[in-house]
mmCIF file of C-alpha atoms in Angstrom:
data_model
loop_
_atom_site.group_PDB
_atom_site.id
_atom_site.type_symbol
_atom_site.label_atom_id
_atom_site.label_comp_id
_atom_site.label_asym_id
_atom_site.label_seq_id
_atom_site.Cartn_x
_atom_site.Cartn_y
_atom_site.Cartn_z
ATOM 1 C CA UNK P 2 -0.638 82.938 22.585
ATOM 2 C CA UNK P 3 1.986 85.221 24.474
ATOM 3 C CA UNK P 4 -0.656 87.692 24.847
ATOM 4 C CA UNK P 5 -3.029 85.415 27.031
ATOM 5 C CA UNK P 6 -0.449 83.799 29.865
ATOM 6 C CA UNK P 7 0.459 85.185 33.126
ATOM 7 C CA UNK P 8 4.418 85.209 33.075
ATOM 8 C CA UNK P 9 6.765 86.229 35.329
ATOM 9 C CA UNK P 10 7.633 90.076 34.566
ATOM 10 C CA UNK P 11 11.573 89.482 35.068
ATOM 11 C CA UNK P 12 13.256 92.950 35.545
ATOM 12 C CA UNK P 13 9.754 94.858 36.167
ATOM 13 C CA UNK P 14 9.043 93.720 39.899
ATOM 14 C CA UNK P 15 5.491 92.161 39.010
ATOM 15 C CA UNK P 16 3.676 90.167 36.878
ATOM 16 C CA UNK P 17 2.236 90.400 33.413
ATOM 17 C CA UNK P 18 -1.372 89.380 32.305
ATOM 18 C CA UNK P 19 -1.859 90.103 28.444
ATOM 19 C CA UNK P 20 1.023 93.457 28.542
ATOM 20 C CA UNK P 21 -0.374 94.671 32.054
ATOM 21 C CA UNK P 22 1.945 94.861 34.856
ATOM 22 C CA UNK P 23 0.912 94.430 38.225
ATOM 23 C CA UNK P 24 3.174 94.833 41.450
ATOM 24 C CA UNK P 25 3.220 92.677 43.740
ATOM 25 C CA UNK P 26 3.011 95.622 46.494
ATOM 26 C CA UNK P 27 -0.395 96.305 45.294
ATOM 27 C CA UNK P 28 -1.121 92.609 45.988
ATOM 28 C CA UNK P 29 0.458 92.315 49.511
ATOM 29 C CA UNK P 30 -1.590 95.451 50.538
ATOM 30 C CA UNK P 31 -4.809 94.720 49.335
ATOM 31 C CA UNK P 32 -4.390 91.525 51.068
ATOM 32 C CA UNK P 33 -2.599 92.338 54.192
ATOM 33 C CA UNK P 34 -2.999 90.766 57.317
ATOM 34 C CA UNK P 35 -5.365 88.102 59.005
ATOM 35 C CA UNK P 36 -8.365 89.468 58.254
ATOM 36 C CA UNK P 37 -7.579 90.300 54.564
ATOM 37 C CA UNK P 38 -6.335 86.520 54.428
ATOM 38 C CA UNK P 39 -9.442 85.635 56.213
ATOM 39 C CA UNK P 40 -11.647 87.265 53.725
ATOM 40 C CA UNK P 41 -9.549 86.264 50.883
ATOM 41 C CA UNK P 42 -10.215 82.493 52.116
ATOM 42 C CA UNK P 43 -13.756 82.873 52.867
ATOM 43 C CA UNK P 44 -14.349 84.558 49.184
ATOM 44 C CA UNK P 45 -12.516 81.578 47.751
ATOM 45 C CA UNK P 46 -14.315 79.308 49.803
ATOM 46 C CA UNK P 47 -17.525 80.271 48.850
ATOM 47 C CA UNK P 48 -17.086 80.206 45.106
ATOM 48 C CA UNK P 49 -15.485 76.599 45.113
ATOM 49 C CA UNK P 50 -18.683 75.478 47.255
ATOM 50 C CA UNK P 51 -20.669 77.972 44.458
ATOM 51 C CA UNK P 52 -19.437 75.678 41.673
ATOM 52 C CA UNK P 53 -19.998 72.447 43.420
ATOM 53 C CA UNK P 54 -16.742 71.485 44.034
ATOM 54 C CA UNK P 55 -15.635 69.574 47.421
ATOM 55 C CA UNK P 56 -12.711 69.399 48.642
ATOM 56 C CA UNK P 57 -12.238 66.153 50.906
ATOM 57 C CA UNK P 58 -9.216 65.617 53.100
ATOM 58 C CA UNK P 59 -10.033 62.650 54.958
ATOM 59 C CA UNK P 60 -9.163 59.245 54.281
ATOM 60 C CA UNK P 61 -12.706 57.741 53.751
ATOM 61 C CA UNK P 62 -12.539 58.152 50.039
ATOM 62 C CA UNK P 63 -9.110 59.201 47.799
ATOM 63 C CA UNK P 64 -8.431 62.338 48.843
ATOM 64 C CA UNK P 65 -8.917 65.347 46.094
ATOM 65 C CA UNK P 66 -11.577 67.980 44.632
ATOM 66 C CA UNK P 67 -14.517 66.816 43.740
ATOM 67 C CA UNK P 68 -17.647 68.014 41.266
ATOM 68 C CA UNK P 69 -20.907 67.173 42.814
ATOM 69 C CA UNK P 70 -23.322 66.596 40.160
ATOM 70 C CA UNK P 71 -27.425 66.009 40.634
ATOM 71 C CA UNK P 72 -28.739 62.476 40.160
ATOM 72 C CA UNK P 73 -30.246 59.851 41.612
ATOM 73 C CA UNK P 74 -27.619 57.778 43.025
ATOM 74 C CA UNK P 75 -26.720 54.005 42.259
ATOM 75 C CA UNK P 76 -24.903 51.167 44.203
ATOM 76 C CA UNK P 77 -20.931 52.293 43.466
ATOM 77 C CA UNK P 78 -21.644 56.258 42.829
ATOM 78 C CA UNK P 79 -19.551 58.468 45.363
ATOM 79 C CA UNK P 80 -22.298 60.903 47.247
ATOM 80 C CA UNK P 81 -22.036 63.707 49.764
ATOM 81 C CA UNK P 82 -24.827 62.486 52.039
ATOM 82 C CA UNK P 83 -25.767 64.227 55.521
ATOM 83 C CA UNK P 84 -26.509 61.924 57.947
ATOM 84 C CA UNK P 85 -29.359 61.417 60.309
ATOM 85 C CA UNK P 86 -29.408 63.814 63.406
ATOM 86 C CA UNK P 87 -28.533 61.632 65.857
ATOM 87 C CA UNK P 88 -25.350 60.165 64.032
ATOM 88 C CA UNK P 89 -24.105 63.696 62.460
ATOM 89 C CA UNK P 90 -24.663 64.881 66.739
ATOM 90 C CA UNK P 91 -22.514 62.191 67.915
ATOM 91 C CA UNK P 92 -20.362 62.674 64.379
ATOM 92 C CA UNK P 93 -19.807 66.584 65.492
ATOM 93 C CA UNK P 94 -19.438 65.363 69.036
ATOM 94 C CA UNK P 95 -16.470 63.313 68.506
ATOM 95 C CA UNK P 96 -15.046 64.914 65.633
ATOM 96 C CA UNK P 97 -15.697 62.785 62.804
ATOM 97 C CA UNK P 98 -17.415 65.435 60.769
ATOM 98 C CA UNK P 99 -16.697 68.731 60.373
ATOM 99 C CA UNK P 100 -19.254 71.926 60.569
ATOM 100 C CA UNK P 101 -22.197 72.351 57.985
ATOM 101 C CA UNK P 102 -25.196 72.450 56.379
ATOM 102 C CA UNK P 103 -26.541 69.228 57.196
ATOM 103 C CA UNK P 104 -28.268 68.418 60.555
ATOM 104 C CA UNK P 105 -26.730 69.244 63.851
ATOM 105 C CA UNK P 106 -24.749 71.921 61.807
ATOM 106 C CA UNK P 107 -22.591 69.109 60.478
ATOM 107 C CA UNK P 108 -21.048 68.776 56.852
ATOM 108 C CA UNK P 109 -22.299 66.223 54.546
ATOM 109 C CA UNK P 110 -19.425 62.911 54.673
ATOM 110 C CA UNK P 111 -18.501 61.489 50.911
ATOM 111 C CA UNK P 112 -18.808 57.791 50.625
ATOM 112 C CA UNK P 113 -19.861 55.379 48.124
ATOM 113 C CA UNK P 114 -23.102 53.725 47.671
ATOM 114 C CA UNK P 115 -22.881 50.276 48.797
ATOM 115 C CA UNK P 116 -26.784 49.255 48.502
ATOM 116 C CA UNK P 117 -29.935 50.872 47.095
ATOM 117 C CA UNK P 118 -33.260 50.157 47.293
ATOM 118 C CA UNK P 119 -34.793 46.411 46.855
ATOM 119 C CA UNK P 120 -30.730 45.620 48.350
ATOM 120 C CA UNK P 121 -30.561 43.409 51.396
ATOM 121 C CA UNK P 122 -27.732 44.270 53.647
ATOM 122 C CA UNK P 123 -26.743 41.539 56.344
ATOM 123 C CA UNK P 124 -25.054 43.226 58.847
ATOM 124 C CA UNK P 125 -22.922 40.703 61.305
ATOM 125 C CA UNK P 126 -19.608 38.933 61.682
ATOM 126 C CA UNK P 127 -18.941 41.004 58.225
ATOM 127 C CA UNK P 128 -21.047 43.021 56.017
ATOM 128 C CA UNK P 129 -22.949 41.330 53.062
ATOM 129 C CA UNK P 130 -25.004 43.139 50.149
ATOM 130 C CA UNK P 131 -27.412 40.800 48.038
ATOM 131 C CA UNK P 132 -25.246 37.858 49.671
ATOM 132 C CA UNK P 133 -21.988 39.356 48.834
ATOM 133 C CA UNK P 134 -18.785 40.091 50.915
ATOM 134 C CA UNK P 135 -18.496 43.752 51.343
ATOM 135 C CA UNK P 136 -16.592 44.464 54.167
ATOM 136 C CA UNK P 137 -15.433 43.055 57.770
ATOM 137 C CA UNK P 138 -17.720 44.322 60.616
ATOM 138 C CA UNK P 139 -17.064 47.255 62.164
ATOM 139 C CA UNK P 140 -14.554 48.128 65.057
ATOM 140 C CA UNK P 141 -15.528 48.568 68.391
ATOM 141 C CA UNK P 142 -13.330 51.292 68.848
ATOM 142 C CA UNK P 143 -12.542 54.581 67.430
ATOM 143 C CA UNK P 144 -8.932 55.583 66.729
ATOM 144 C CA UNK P 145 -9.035 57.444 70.298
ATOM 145 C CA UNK P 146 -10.131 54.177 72.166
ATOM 146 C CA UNK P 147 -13.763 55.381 72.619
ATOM 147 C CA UNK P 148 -16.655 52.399 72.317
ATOM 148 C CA UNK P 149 -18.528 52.363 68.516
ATOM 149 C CA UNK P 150 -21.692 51.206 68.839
ATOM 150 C CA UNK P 151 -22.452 49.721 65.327
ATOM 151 C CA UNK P 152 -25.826 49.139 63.710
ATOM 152 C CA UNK P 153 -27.821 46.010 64.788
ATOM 153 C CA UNK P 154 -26.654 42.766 63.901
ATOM 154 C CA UNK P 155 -29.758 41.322 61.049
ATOM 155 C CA UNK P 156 -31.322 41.630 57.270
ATOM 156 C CA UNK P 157 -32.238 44.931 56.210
ATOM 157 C CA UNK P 158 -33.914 45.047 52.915
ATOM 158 C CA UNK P 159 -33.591 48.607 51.884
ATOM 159 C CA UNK P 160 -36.267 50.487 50.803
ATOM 160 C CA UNK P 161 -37.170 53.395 48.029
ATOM 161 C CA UNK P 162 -35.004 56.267 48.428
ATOM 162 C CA UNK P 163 -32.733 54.369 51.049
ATOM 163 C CA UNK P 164 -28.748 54.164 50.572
ATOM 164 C CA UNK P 165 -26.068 52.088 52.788
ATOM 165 C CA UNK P 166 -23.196 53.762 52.532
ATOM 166 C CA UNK P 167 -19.804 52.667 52.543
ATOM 167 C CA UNK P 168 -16.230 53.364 52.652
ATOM 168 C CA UNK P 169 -12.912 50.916 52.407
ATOM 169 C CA UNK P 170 -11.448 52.687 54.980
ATOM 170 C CA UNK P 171 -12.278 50.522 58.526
ATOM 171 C CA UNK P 172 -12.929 53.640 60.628
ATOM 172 C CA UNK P 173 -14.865 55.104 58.260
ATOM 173 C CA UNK P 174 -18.163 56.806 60.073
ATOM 174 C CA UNK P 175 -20.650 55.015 57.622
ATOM 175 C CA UNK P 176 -23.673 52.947 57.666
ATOM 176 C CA UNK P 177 -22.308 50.019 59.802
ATOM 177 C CA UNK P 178 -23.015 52.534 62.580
ATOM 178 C CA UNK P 179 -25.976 54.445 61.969
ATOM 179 C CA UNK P 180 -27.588 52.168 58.993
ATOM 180 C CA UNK P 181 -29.218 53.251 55.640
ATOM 181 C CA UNK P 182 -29.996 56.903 55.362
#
């Protein structure tokens, strides 16, 4: 109904919600300036991460919003993991991950869930799960030249609660350098 969408008020210098007209001075001054923007974005911020959305900008997975919902993950789910301390330091270190919750003050990274547990992951001149092709072994640089240092070469037969994750994207920071998690 009319009544119930926010339309342009043409001719009254603001707009109307349901017969209510508010200028947009009233806006621009409650809002003013970098620290009104600031809290503005922090307040929005914090009710998207409220309602379990994630936003993800990176191009490990399609980038978009995403809902995070509770479960116990299986091979092909998307997760927001956080990684183990030593790989979300060197993760924060280079840049790869962004600030957070996780360990290390890192954010969690979205990938998808290559193996689970009772899945054996073969990790040399490409990556294998349950003998099949997954992906081509990791580079041994990053996109700034530095040396990667993937995961050791062998079988790893993950165990309960264990996940190898994985991302299409070939410098993606995901298990073919710090292994299951």
């Amino acid at each position: 109904p009319e009544a119930d969408s926010l339309d342009s008020a043409a001719g009254h210098g603001g707009l109307a919600w349901a017969g209510a007209r508010v200028p947009p001075v009233k806006l621009a001054r409650r809002f003013a300036g970098p620290f009104g923007l600031l809290a503005l974005a922090a307040t929005v911020v914090g009710v998207v991460h409220a309602a379990g959305l994630r936003l993800n900008l990176t191009p490990s997975v399609p980038r978009g919003v995403y809902l995070l919902r509770p479960g116990v993950p299986v091979r092909g789910d998307l997760v927001a993991a956080c990684l183990p301390a030593e790989a979300a330091a060197l993760g924060r270190q280079r840049g790869y991950l962004g600030s957070g919750t996780c360990a290390g003050a890192s954010a969690p990274v979205l990938k998808f869930v290559a193996a689970t547990a009772g899945d054996v992951v073969e990790l040399g001149a490409d990556i294998r799960v349950n003998g099949n092709y997954l992906q081509a072994a990791p580079p041994l640089h990053d996109r700034s030249g530095r040396r990667l240092d993937s995961y050791p070469s062998s079988h790893y037969e993950l165990g309960h609660g264990e996940l190898w994750l994985y991302s299409p994207s070939t410098h993606s920071w995901d298990s073919r350098f710090y292994g299951p998690i």
